[in-house]
Coordinates of C-alpha atoms in Angstrom, one line a residue:
M158 CA -35.9 -2.9 62.6
T159 CA -37.1 -5.2 65.3
T160 CA -36.2 -8.9 65.6
T161 CA -37.8 -11.8 67.4
A162 CA -34.7 -12.5 69.5
A163 CA -31.9 -10.6 71.0
A164 CA -29.2 -9.7 68.4
E165 CA -25.8 -11.3 68.7
S166 CA -23.0 -8.8 68.5
Q167 CA -19.7 -9.7 66.9
P168 CA -16.9 -7.3 67.2
F169 CA -14.6 -6.1 64.5
Q170 CA -10.9 -6.1 65.1
A171 CA -9.4 -3.0 66.6
E172 CA -8.1 -1.8 63.2
V173 CA -11.5 -1.8 61.5
A174 CA -12.2 1.9 62.2
E175 CA -8.8 2.7 60.6
L176 CA -9.5 0.4 57.7
L177 CA -13.0 1.9 56.9
H178 CA -11.6 5.4 57.2
L179 CA -8.8 4.5 54.7
M180 CA -11.2 2.8 52.3
V181 CA -13.8 5.5 52.3
H182 CA -11.4 8.4 51.9
S183 CA -8.6 6.9 49.9
V184 CA -9.6 3.8 48.0
Y185 CA -12.5 5.1 46.0
S186 CA -12.4 8.5 44.3
E187 CA -16.1 8.8 43.7
T188 CA -19.0 8.0 46.1
D189 CA -21.2 6.9 43.2
I190 CA -19.3 3.7 43.2
F191 CA -21.2 2.3 46.2
L192 CA -24.3 1.7 44.1
R193 CA -22.4 0.0 41.4
E194 CA -21.0 -2.4 44.0
L195 CA -24.3 -3.2 45.6
I196 CA -26.0 -3.8 42.2
S197 CA -23.0 -6.0 41.2
N198 CA -23.4 -8.1 44.3
A199 CA -27.2 -8.4 43.7
S200 CA -26.5 -9.4 40.1
D201 CA -24.0 -12.1 41.3
A202 CA -26.7 -13.4 43.7
C203 CA -29.2 -13.7 40.8
D204 CA -26.5 -15.4 38.7
K205 CA -25.9 -17.9 41.5
L206 CA -29.6 -18.6 41.9
R207 CA -29.9 -19.3 38.2
Y208 CA -26.9 -21.6 38.3
E209 CA -28.0 -23.6 41.4
A210 CA -31.5 -23.9 40.0
I211 CA -30.1 -26.0 37.1
A212 CA -29.5 -28.8 39.6
N213 CA -32.3 -27.9 42.0
P214 CA -35.3 -26.4 40.2
G215 CA -37.2 -26.2 43.4
L216 CA -35.3 -23.1 44.3
I217 CA -37.4 -21.0 41.9
T218 CA -40.8 -22.8 42.1
D219 CA -42.4 -19.7 43.4
G220 CA -42.1 -18.2 39.9
T221 CA -40.4 -15.0 41.1
P222 CA -37.9 -13.9 38.4
P223 CA -34.4 -12.8 39.3
E224 CA -34.5 -9.0 39.5
I225 CA -33.0 -6.0 41.4
R226 CA -35.1 -3.3 42.9
I227 CA -33.9 0.1 44.2
V228 CA -36.2 1.8 46.6
P229 CA -35.6 5.4 47.8
N230 CA -37.5 6.6 50.9
K231 CA -37.0 10.3 51.5
A232 CA -39.2 10.3 54.6
A233 CA -36.9 7.7 56.3
D234 CA -33.7 8.9 54.6
T235 CA -33.1 5.3 53.4
L236 CA -32.1 3.7 50.1
S237 CA -32.8 0.0 49.7
V238 CA -31.2 -2.3 47.2
I239 CA -33.2 -5.6 47.0
D240 CA -32.6 -8.7 44.9
T241 CA -34.4 -11.9 44.4
G242 CA -31.3 -13.9 44.1
I243 CA -29.8 -16.8 46.0
G244 CA -29.9 -15.1 49.4
M245 CA -27.7 -15.9 52.5
E246 CA -28.0 -18.0 55.6
R247 CA -26.7 -16.8 59.0
Q248 CA -23.1 -18.0 58.5
E249 CA -23.0 -16.8 55.0
L250 CA -24.0 -13.3 56.2
I251 CA -21.1 -13.4 58.7
D252 CA -18.7 -14.8 56.1
N253 CA -19.7 -12.6 53.2
L254 CA -20.3 -9.3 55.0
G255 CA -17.8 -9.8 57.9
T256 CA -15.0 -10.9 55.7
I257 CA -12.9 -7.9 56.7
A258 CA -12.8 -9.1 60.3
R259 CA -12.4 -12.7 59.4
S260 CA -9.5 -12.2 56.9
G261 CA -7.6 -9.9 59.2
T262 CA -7.6 -6.1 58.9
K263 CA -3.8 -5.9 59.3
S264 CA -3.4 -8.1 56.4
F265 CA -5.7 -6.0 54.3
L266 CA -4.0 -2.7 55.3
S267 CA -0.7 -4.2 54.5
K268 CA -1.8 -5.4 51.1
L269 CA -3.6 -2.2 50.3
T270 CA -0.5 -0.2 51.2
E271 CA 2.2 -2.3 49.7
A272 CA 0.6 -4.2 46.7
K273 CA 0.9 -2.7 43.3
D274 CA -1.9 -5.0 42.1
G275 CA -5.0 -4.7 44.2
A276 CA -7.2 -6.6 41.8
N277 CA -8.1 -9.5 44.2
L278 CA -8.6 -7.5 47.3
I279 CA -12.4 -7.1 46.9
G280 CA -12.9 -10.8 46.7
Q281 CA -10.8 -11.4 49.8
F282 CA -12.0 -8.7 52.0
G283 CA -15.6 -7.8 51.0
V284 CA -14.6 -4.2 50.4
G285 CA -17.2 -3.7 47.6
F286 CA -20.1 -4.0 50.1
Y287 CA -18.4 -1.8 52.6
A288 CA -18.1 1.0 50.0
A289 CA -21.7 1.7 51.1
F290 CA -20.3 3.2 54.3
M291 CA -19.2 6.2 52.2
V292 CA -22.8 7.3 52.0
A293 CA -24.5 5.5 55.0
D294 CA -23.9 5.7 58.7
R295 CA -25.9 2.5 59.2
I296 CA -26.6 -0.6 57.1
V297 CA -29.2 -3.3 57.7
V298 CA -29.2 -6.4 55.6
T299 CA -32.1 -8.9 55.6
S300 CA -31.6 -12.1 53.7
R301 CA -33.4 -15.4 53.1
R302 CA -31.5 -18.3 51.4
A303 CA -33.4 -19.7 48.5
G304 CA -35.3 -22.8 49.7
S305 CA -34.9 -21.8 53.4
D306 CA -37.5 -20.9 56.0
E307 CA -35.0 -18.8 58.0
V308 CA -34.5 -15.1 57.5
W309 CA -31.6 -13.3 59.2
V310 CA -30.7 -9.7 59.8
W311 CA -27.2 -8.3 59.7
S312 CA -26.6 -4.7 60.8
S313 CA -23.7 -2.4 61.4
E314 CA -22.7 1.2 61.9
G315 CA -19.2 0.4 60.5
G316 CA -17.3 1.1 63.7
S317 CA -17.0 -1.4 66.4
G318 CA -18.6 -4.4 64.7
F319 CA -21.9 -5.8 63.6
E320 CA -25.0 -7.6 64.9
I321 CA -26.8 -10.6 63.6
A322 CA -30.3 -11.8 64.6
P323 CA -33.3 -13.7 63.3
A324 CA -35.6 -11.4 61.3
S325 CA -38.9 -10.1 62.7
E326 CA -42.1 -11.5 61.2
E327 CA -42.6 -8.2 59.3
A328 CA -39.1 -8.3 57.9
A329 CA -39.3 -12.0 57.0
G330 CA -42.6 -11.3 55.1
R331 CA -40.8 -8.7 53.0
V332 CA -38.1 -11.0 51.8
A333 CA -39.5 -14.2 50.2
R334 CA -36.1 -14.9 48.7
G335 CA -32.9 -13.0 48.3
T336 CA -31.5 -10.0 50.1
E337 CA -32.7 -6.6 51.1
I338 CA -30.0 -4.0 51.9
V339 CA -31.2 -0.8 53.6
L340 CA -28.8 2.1 53.7
H341 CA -29.5 4.8 56.3
L342 CA -28.0 7.7 54.5
K343 CA -25.8 10.4 55.8
K344 CA -27.1 13.9 55.5
D345 CA -24.6 14.8 52.7
A346 CA -25.8 11.8 50.7
A347 CA -29.4 12.9 50.3
K348 CA -28.9 13.3 46.5
Y349 CA -29.0 9.5 46.2
L350 CA -32.7 9.5 47.0
E351 CA -33.4 11.4 43.8
A352 CA -34.7 9.3 41.0
Y353 CA -32.7 11.1 38.3
E354 CA -29.5 10.6 40.3
I355 CA -30.1 6.8 40.7
E356 CA -30.9 6.5 37.0
R357 CA -27.7 8.4 36.0
I358 CA -25.6 6.0 38.1
V359 CA -27.3 2.9 36.8
R360 CA -27.0 4.1 33.2
E361 CA -23.3 4.8 33.6
Y362 CA -22.2 1.8 35.6
S363 CA -24.8 -0.9 35.4
D364 CA -26.9 -0.4 32.3
N365 CA -25.8 -3.8 30.9
I366 CA -26.5 -5.9 34.0
Q367 CA -28.5 -8.8 32.5
F368 CA -31.2 -8.7 35.2
P369 CA -33.9 -6.0 35.3
I370 CA -33.1 -3.1 37.6
L371 CA -36.3 -1.6 38.8
L372 CA -36.7 1.8 40.3
V373 CA -39.5 1.8 42.8
P374 CA -40.5 5.5 43.4
E375 CA -42.4 6.6 46.4
E376 CA -45.3 7.5 44.1
G377 CA -46.1 5.7 40.8
E378 CA -45.3 2.3 39.4
P379 CA -41.9 0.6 39.4
R380 CA -40.0 1.0 36.1
Q381 CA -37.0 -0.7 34.6
I382 CA -34.0 1.7 34.4
N383 CA -31.4 -0.5 32.7
S384 CA -31.3 -1.9 29.2
A385 CA -30.5 -5.4 30.6
S386 CA -29.0 -6.2 27.2
A387 CA -25.3 -6.5 26.8
L388 CA -25.1 -6.7 23.0
W389 CA -21.5 -7.9 23.1
Q390 CA -22.7 -11.0 25.1
R391 CA -25.0 -12.0 22.3
S392 CA -24.1 -14.3 19.4
K393 CA -22.9 -12.7 16.1
S394 CA -25.5 -14.7 14.3
E395 CA -28.3 -12.9 16.2
L396 CA -27.1 -9.4 15.2
K397 CA -27.5 -7.3 12.1
P398 CA -25.2 -4.5 10.8
E399 CA -27.7 -1.9 12.0
D400 CA -27.5 -3.4 15.5
Y401 CA -23.7 -2.9 15.5
A402 CA -24.0 0.6 14.0
Q403 CA -26.5 1.6 16.8
A404 CA -24.3 0.0 19.5
Y405 CA -21.2 1.9 18.2
K406 CA -23.0 5.2 18.3
Q407 CA -24.3 4.5 21.8
I408 CA -21.0 3.1 23.2
A409 CA -18.7 5.7 21.5
G410 CA -21.1 8.6 21.6
A411 CA -20.3 9.1 17.9
F412 CA -22.3 10.1 14.9
D413 CA -20.3 8.5 12.1
E414 CA -20.5 4.9 10.9
P415 CA -17.9 2.4 12.1
A416 CA -15.3 1.5 9.5
M417 CA -14.5 -1.8 11.2
T418 CA -16.3 -4.0 13.7
L419 CA -14.7 -6.7 15.8
H420 CA -16.9 -9.0 17.9
Y421 CA -15.8 -12.2 19.4
R422 CA -15.7 -14.2 22.6
A423 CA -12.5 -15.6 24.1
E424 CA -12.7 -18.8 26.0
G425 CA -9.9 -20.8 27.7
R426 CA -7.7 -19.6 30.6
Q427 CA -9.8 -16.5 30.6
S428 CA -13.3 -15.8 29.4
Y429 CA -14.2 -12.4 28.0
A430 CA -16.4 -10.8 25.3
V431 CA -15.0 -8.2 23.0
L432 CA -16.9 -5.7 20.9
L433 CA -14.7 -3.1 19.3
F434 CA -15.1 -0.5 16.5
A435 CA -12.7 1.6 14.3
P436 CA -14.4 4.9 13.6
S437 CA -14.5 6.3 10.0
Q438 CA -13.8 9.8 11.2
K439 CA -11.2 11.2 13.6
P440 CA -12.4 11.8 17.2
F441 CA -11.8 15.3 18.4
D442 CA -9.6 14.1 21.2
L443 CA -7.3 11.9 19.1
F444 CA -4.1 13.9 19.7
Q445 CA -4.6 14.8 23.4
V446 CA -1.3 14.7 25.3
E447 CA -2.6 11.9 27.7
R448 CA -3.2 9.6 24.7
K449 CA -5.9 7.8 26.7
G450 CA -7.9 5.0 25.1
K451 CA -11.7 4.9 25.1
V452 CA -12.4 1.1 25.3
K453 CA -14.7 0.5 28.3
L454 CA -14.0 -2.3 30.7
Y455 CA -16.8 -4.3 32.2
V456 CA -16.7 -7.2 34.6
R457 CA -19.7 -9.5 34.3
R458 CA -21.6 -6.7 32.6
V459 CA -20.7 -4.2 35.4
F460 CA -19.0 -1.0 34.1
I461 CA -15.6 -0.6 35.7
A462 CA -13.7 2.1 33.8
D463 CA -13.5 3.7 30.4
D464 CA -9.7 4.4 30.5
A465 CA -8.2 1.1 31.8
E466 CA -5.6 1.1 29.0
L467 CA -7.1 -2.0 27.4
L468 CA -5.2 -1.3 24.2
P469 CA -1.8 0.4 23.6
A470 CA -1.8 4.2 23.1
Y471 CA -1.3 3.8 19.3
L472 CA -4.7 2.1 19.1
R473 CA -6.5 4.7 21.1
F474 CA -8.9 5.5 18.2
I475 CA -10.5 2.1 18.8
R476 CA -13.9 2.3 20.6
G477 CA -15.9 -0.4 22.3
V478 CA -16.2 -2.8 25.2
I479 CA -14.3 -5.6 26.8
D480 CA -16.4 -7.6 29.3
S481 CA -14.5 -10.1 31.5
E482 CA -16.0 -13.0 33.4
D483 CA -12.9 -13.6 35.5
L484 CA -11.7 -10.3 36.7
P485 CA -12.8 -9.3 40.2
L486 CA -14.5 -5.9 40.7
N487 CA -11.5 -3.9 41.6
I488 CA -11.0 -1.6 44.6
S489 CA -9.9 1.3 42.4
R490 CA -9.5 2.0 38.7
E491 CA -5.9 3.0 39.4
M492 CA -5.0 -0.4 40.8
L493 CA -6.6 -2.1 37.9
Q494 CA -4.0 -0.9 35.5
N495 CA -1.4 -3.4 36.8
N496 CA -3.6 -6.4 37.1
P497 CA -1.8 -9.4 35.4
Q498 CA -5.0 -10.9 34.1
L499 CA -5.9 -7.6 32.4
A500 CA -2.4 -7.5 31.0
Q501 CA -3.0 -10.9 29.3
I502 CA -6.3 -9.6 27.9
R503 CA -4.6 -6.5 26.7
K504 CA -1.9 -8.5 24.8
A505 CA -4.4 -10.9 23.2
V506 CA -6.9 -8.2 22.2
T507 CA -4.1 -6.0 20.7
S508 CA -2.9 -8.9 18.6
R509 CA -6.5 -9.6 17.5
V510 CA -7.1 -5.9 16.5
I511 CA -3.9 -5.8 14.4
G512 CA -4.8 -9.1 12.8
E513 CA -8.3 -7.7 11.9
L514 CA -6.7 -4.7 10.4
E515 CA -4.3 -6.9 8.4
T516 CA -7.3 -8.9 7.1
L517 CA -9.1 -5.7 6.2
G518 CA -6.1 -4.4 4.3
E519 CA -6.0 -7.6 2.2
K520 CA -9.7 -8.2 1.6
E521 CA -11.3 -4.8 1.8
P522 CA -8.5 -2.3 0.9
E523 CA -10.9 0.6 0.3
T524 CA -12.3 0.3 3.9
F525 CA -8.8 -0.1 5.3
T526 CA -7.7 3.0 3.4
K527 CA -10.4 5.0 5.3
I528 CA -9.0 3.8 8.6
W529 CA -5.4 4.5 7.5
D530 CA -6.2 8.0 6.2
A531 CA -7.8 8.9 9.5
F532 CA -5.5 7.1 11.9
G533 CA -2.3 6.2 10.1
P534 CA -0.2 8.8 12.0
V535 CA -1.5 7.3 15.3
I536 CA -0.8 3.7 14.3
K537 CA 2.7 4.7 13.3
E538 CA 3.4 5.6 16.9
G539 CA 3.5 1.9 17.6
L540 CA 6.5 1.5 15.2
W541 CA 8.5 3.4 17.9
E542 CA 6.7 2.0 21.0
D543 CA 5.9 -1.6 20.3
F544 CA 9.0 -3.6 19.4
E545 CA 7.2 -6.9 19.6
R546 CA 4.7 -6.0 16.8
R547 CA 6.9 -3.7 14.8
E548 CA 7.1 -6.0 11.8
K549 CA 3.3 -6.4 11.7
L550 CA 2.8 -2.6 12.0
L551 CA 5.2 -2.0 9.2
A552 CA 3.3 -4.4 7.1
L553 CA 0.1 -2.5 7.9
A554 CA 1.5 0.9 7.1
R555 CA 0.7 2.6 3.8
F556 CA 3.0 5.3 2.4
T557 CA 3.2 8.0 -0.2
T558 CA 6.3 7.3 -2.3
T559 CA 8.0 8.6 -5.4
S560 CA 6.0 6.0 -7.3
G561 CA 2.5 6.5 -5.9
E562 CA 0.2 6.6 -2.9
K563 CA -1.1 4.0 -0.4
R564 CA 1.9 1.8 -1.1
S565 CA 2.8 -1.0 1.3
L566 CA 6.3 -2.1 2.1
K567 CA 5.6 -5.5 0.5
Q568 CA 4.8 -3.7 -2.7
I569 CA 7.9 -1.6 -2.5
V570 CA 10.2 -4.6 -1.8
D571 CA 8.6 -6.6 -4.6
D572 CA 9.5 -3.7 -7.0
F573 CA 13.2 -3.5 -5.8
K574 CA 15.7 -2.7 -8.6
P575 CA 18.5 -5.1 -9.4
N576 CA 21.1 -5.2 -6.5
Q577 CA 18.9 -3.0 -4.3
T578 CA 19.2 -4.1 -0.7
E579 CA 17.7 -1.3 1.3
I580 CA 14.3 0.6 1.6
Y581 CA 15.0 4.3 1.2
Y582 CA 13.0 7.2 2.8
L583 CA 13.0 10.9 3.2
V584 CA 11.4 12.8 6.1
G585 CA 10.2 16.3 5.6
D586 CA 7.4 18.9 6.0
S587 CA 5.4 18.3 2.8
I588 CA 5.1 15.9 -0.1
E589 CA 5.8 18.7 -2.6
R590 CA 9.0 19.8 -0.9
L591 CA 10.2 16.3 -0.6
K592 CA 9.6 15.5 -4.2
S593 CA 11.8 18.4 -5.2
N594 CA 14.5 17.5 -2.7
P595 CA 17.9 17.1 -4.4
K596 CA 18.7 14.0 -2.3
L597 CA 16.3 12.1 -4.5
E598 CA 18.2 12.7 -7.7
S599 CA 20.5 9.7 -7.8
A600 CA 17.6 7.4 -6.6
R601 CA 15.2 8.8 -9.1
A602 CA 17.8 8.3 -11.9
R603 CA 17.8 4.6 -11.1
G604 CA 14.0 4.3 -10.7
I605 CA 14.4 3.5 -6.9
E606 CA 11.2 4.0 -5.0
V607 CA 11.6 6.2 -1.9
L608 CA 9.1 6.7 1.0
L609 CA 8.1 10.3 1.4
L610 CA 7.3 10.8 5.1
T611 CA 5.6 14.0 6.3
D612 CA 3.8 13.1 9.6
P613 CA 5.6 14.5 12.7
V614 CA 5.7 11.0 14.2
D615 CA 7.8 9.8 11.1
A616 CA 10.8 11.6 12.4
F617 CA 10.7 9.6 15.6
W618 CA 9.9 6.0 14.5
T619 CA 12.5 6.2 11.7
S620 CA 15.2 6.8 14.3
A621 CA 14.8 3.2 15.5
P622 CA 16.8 0.5 13.8
L623 CA 14.2 -0.9 11.4
E624 CA 13.9 -3.6 8.8
F625 CA 11.1 -5.2 6.8
G626 CA 11.5 -8.7 5.4
G627 CA 15.2 -8.5 6.1
K628 CA 15.6 -5.2 4.2
P629 CA 16.8 -2.3 6.4
L630 CA 15.2 1.1 6.1
K631 CA 17.7 3.8 5.2
S632 CA 17.4 7.6 5.3
L633 CA 18.6 9.6 2.3
S634 CA 19.4 12.4 4.7
Q635 CA 21.7 10.4 6.9
G636 CA 25.0 8.6 6.5
D637 CA 26.6 7.3 3.3
V638 CA 24.6 6.3 0.3
D639 CA 26.0 4.3 -2.5
F640 CA 23.9 3.4 -5.5
G641 CA 26.9 2.3 -7.6
L642 CA 25.7 -1.3 -8.1
I643 CA 22.1 -0.3 -9.1
P644 CA 21.9 0.4 -12.8
L645 CA 20.6 3.7 -14.2
A646 CA 17.1 3.6 -15.6
D647 CA 18.3 5.5 -18.6
D648 CA 21.9 5.3 -19.9
K649 CA 21.6 9.0 -20.9
E650 CA 21.6 9.8 -17.2
D651 CA 25.1 8.6 -16.9
K652 CA 27.4 11.7 -16.5
K653 CA 30.6 9.9 -15.6
D654 CA 32.2 11.3 -18.8
E655 CA 31.5 14.9 -17.8
P656 CA 34.5 16.7 -16.4
A657 CA 34.6 16.9 -12.6
A658 CA 36.3 19.3 -10.3
D659 CA 39.3 18.0 -8.4
A660 CA 37.8 16.5 -5.2
A661 CA 40.7 17.2 -2.8
T662 CA 41.2 20.8 -3.9
T663 CA 37.6 21.7 -4.0
I664 CA 36.8 20.2 -0.7
A665 CA 39.7 21.9 0.9
V666 CA 38.6 25.3 -0.4
I667 CA 35.0 24.9 0.8
K668 CA 36.1 23.7 4.2
D669 CA 38.3 26.7 4.6
A670 CA 35.5 29.0 3.6
L671 CA 32.8 27.4 5.8
G672 CA 34.9 26.8 8.8
E673 CA 32.8 25.7 11.8
R674 CA 29.4 25.8 10.0
V675 CA 29.8 22.2 8.9
S676 CA 31.3 19.1 10.4
D677 CA 32.6 17.8 7.0
V678 CA 32.5 18.4 3.3
R679 CA 32.5 15.4 0.9
A680 CA 31.7 14.4 -2.7
S681 CA 28.1 13.2 -3.0
Q682 CA 26.6 10.0 -4.3
R683 CA 23.1 11.4 -4.0
L684 CA 23.2 14.3 -6.4
T685 CA 23.1 14.3 -10.2
A686 CA 21.7 17.7 -11.1
S687 CA 21.9 19.9 -7.9
A688 CA 25.1 21.4 -6.6
S689 CA 24.9 20.6 -2.9
C690 CA 22.8 19.1 -0.1
L691 CA 23.1 18.8 3.7
V692 CA 23.1 15.4 5.4
A693 CA 23.6 14.0 8.9
G694 CA 26.5 11.7 9.8
G695 CA 25.9 8.0 10.1
D696 CA 25.8 8.1 13.9
A697 CA 23.8 11.3 14.2
R698 CA 20.1 11.8 14.3
D699 CA 18.3 12.4 11.0
R700 CA 18.1 16.1 10.3
A701 CA 14.3 16.2 10.3
L702 CA 14.3 14.7 13.9
E703 CA 16.9 17.2 15.1
R704 CA 14.9 20.1 13.8
L705 CA 11.7 18.8 15.5
L706 CA 13.5 18.2 18.8
A707 CA 15.1 21.7 18.7
Q708 CA 11.7 23.3 18.2
Q709 CA 10.6 21.6 21.5
N710 CA 13.8 22.6 23.3
R711 CA 14.8 19.0 23.6
G712 CA 18.2 19.1 21.9
E713 CA 20.5 21.1 19.6
I714 CA 21.0 20.8 15.9
T715 CA 24.4 19.3 15.3
K716 CA 26.7 20.6 12.5
P717 CA 25.7 18.9 9.2
I718 CA 27.8 17.4 6.5
L719 CA 27.8 19.3 3.2
E720 CA 27.8 17.1 0.2
I721 CA 28.8 18.6 -3.2
N722 CA 28.3 17.5 -6.8
L723 CA 31.7 17.7 -8.3
R724 CA 30.2 17.7 -11.8
H725 CA 28.1 20.7 -11.2
P726 CA 29.2 23.9 -13.0
L727 CA 29.0 26.0 -9.8
V728 CA 31.3 23.6 -8.0
A729 CA 33.7 23.5 -10.9
A730 CA 33.7 27.3 -11.0
L731 CA 34.5 27.4 -7.3
A732 CA 37.5 25.3 -7.8
S733 CA 38.9 27.5 -10.6
D734 CA 38.0 30.9 -9.2
T735 CA 39.8 31.4 -5.9
A736 CA 38.6 35.0 -5.8
Q737 CA 35.0 34.0 -5.5
A738 CA 35.7 30.8 -3.5
K739 CA 34.3 32.0 -0.2
D740 CA 31.1 33.5 -1.6
L741 CA 30.4 30.5 -3.8
S742 CA 31.1 28.1 -0.9
L743 CA 28.7 30.1 1.3
L744 CA 26.1 30.0 -1.5
L745 CA 26.4 26.2 -1.8
F746 CA 25.8 25.9 1.9
E747 CA 22.9 28.4 2.1
Q748 CA 21.2 26.9 -0.9
A749 CA 21.4 23.5 0.7
Q750 CA 19.8 24.9 3.9
I751 CA 16.9 26.4 2.0
L752 CA 16.3 23.1 0.1
D753 CA 16.2 21.4 3.5
G754 CA 13.5 23.7 4.7
E755 CA 15.8 25.9 6.8
M756 CA 16.5 29.6 6.8
P757 CA 20.1 30.7 6.1
D758 CA 21.9 31.8 9.3
D759 CA 22.0 35.4 8.0
P760 CA 19.3 35.9 5.4
A761 CA 20.4 39.5 4.7
A762 CA 24.0 38.4 4.0
F763 CA 22.6 35.6 1.8
A764 CA 20.5 38.1 -0.3
S765 CA 23.4 40.5 -0.6
R766 CA 25.8 37.7 -1.7
M767 CA 23.3 36.4 -4.2
N768 CA 22.7 39.9 -5.7
Q769 CA 26.5 40.4 -6.1
L770 CA 27.0 37.1 -7.9
V771 CA 24.1 37.7 -10.2
L772 CA 25.4 41.2 -11.1
R773 CA 28.9 39.7 -11.8
G774 CA 27.3 37.1 -14.0
L775 CA 25.6 40.0 -15.9
G776 CA 28.9 41.7 -16.3
K777 CA 27.9 44.7 -14.1

């Protein structure tokens, strides 16, 4: 490109070569990002023109609308990004495109190397524009400030510095207002001259830029390649349910209908738009090990990332968009994770999502049930991970209990029996097995409602100290249980008058027979009909959690406590028949193992022992 006067050279600092090498090879992981940055800069220029034209309408008297054009030229190996925005004067070109030199390369390198949060580096150092050097070995920028007669050309090969000069008559004629950026592409970047490649990048990163992005092919008419309609930026009053349904399917790549839609705009210390959906069906990747969320982050309608951890992992089923007006376009998606502004957005949006789920549970229980049926096990992960919101998540949770299904803890507490002070639960593999668990017997006799927990995550969150409404949650498989102050539902259930085996003698006999198999033997307050059960000590893990961790080689199963029902005939027989004491003791222990979902330590010995006892009972 020729100019009407000699170009003025301005050197970069000595470290610029090192800086550009580091940026191109280390900061960005994908070269596609350069086009996102240039389109974003062009969009900002159009935004600034629109804003300044409010006070100075003369800036747009020529009637040219704000727009962005992308022009590939295979013959010249150039890609041009042209906007009709505010444009730049000479000093603005130096300041905005030479910011790396002006701000100090050493400072940039230091911050890039040391800072955990690199969110503001683009704004300070102009790195977004310089991302173009990933694909270009020379960049020429021609710009005319809106309302100005002067046109300036900035050019650089990214090494020693840049040149700036007045534009030639030809170049000035091409740029009536705004900026033209011409990238002289490297040989290995030729793919960015293909129309389909340009369209792919625009769709992925810049589809929702509010200004038209026109692709100007070498043959044919220019055509718009972005939708230029960020639905989440529009007012709720403008939108219909079908608009949201279509947006959900497009954003989430889903085929079902959203069960919940959350659309609002936050104003105040930070400004951002939120459009989120809860699916009605489970996504296929819901239980991937990474537990990554799928809410997309935009900054001023520019796509930044789809895995920026905008919600906690236990809300990873939520799909949608958060579009910030305040966040800078970040150097890398990795650095974005620790941005303090983003952390504030994450906290506020998480609370809003949980609040929306609460409202749905109260006002539209059938819809909430759909969400809970699909994602309840995921939400319950938050009971372990999110201490701050644990009470709210407990209120959201719905449980299968001995009294019914989809029961909330509020309903359970409201139905407490006289003198009941704790919420009781059992963890196991299936509802059917839990319902037949002997540990429920004493609770059932008093009409106490018990949570029946069968999701794998239940074994984990219940290991945390939990309470709801001041009522602690208590496992019927762990520690001591005393229902003495809670009246029986039916006086006929009271078996206190039935003869009981002598506790001290019986326990001593069983301990001697079982030896190291158990940590203790004691009389049970849980049992009314069954002979025995196994429980964990008060300081030990719940047995369901121990079994789960042992399966993953993350711990060993500790010795359980054997509880016996002193009024059961088998226990009474054991106390009076010393000849059979060992076999009967082992039978009590192995029966309890089976009822807990475990195999006896020696199945063959158990079967032989059972056969002998049956034959003796038959008198053979």
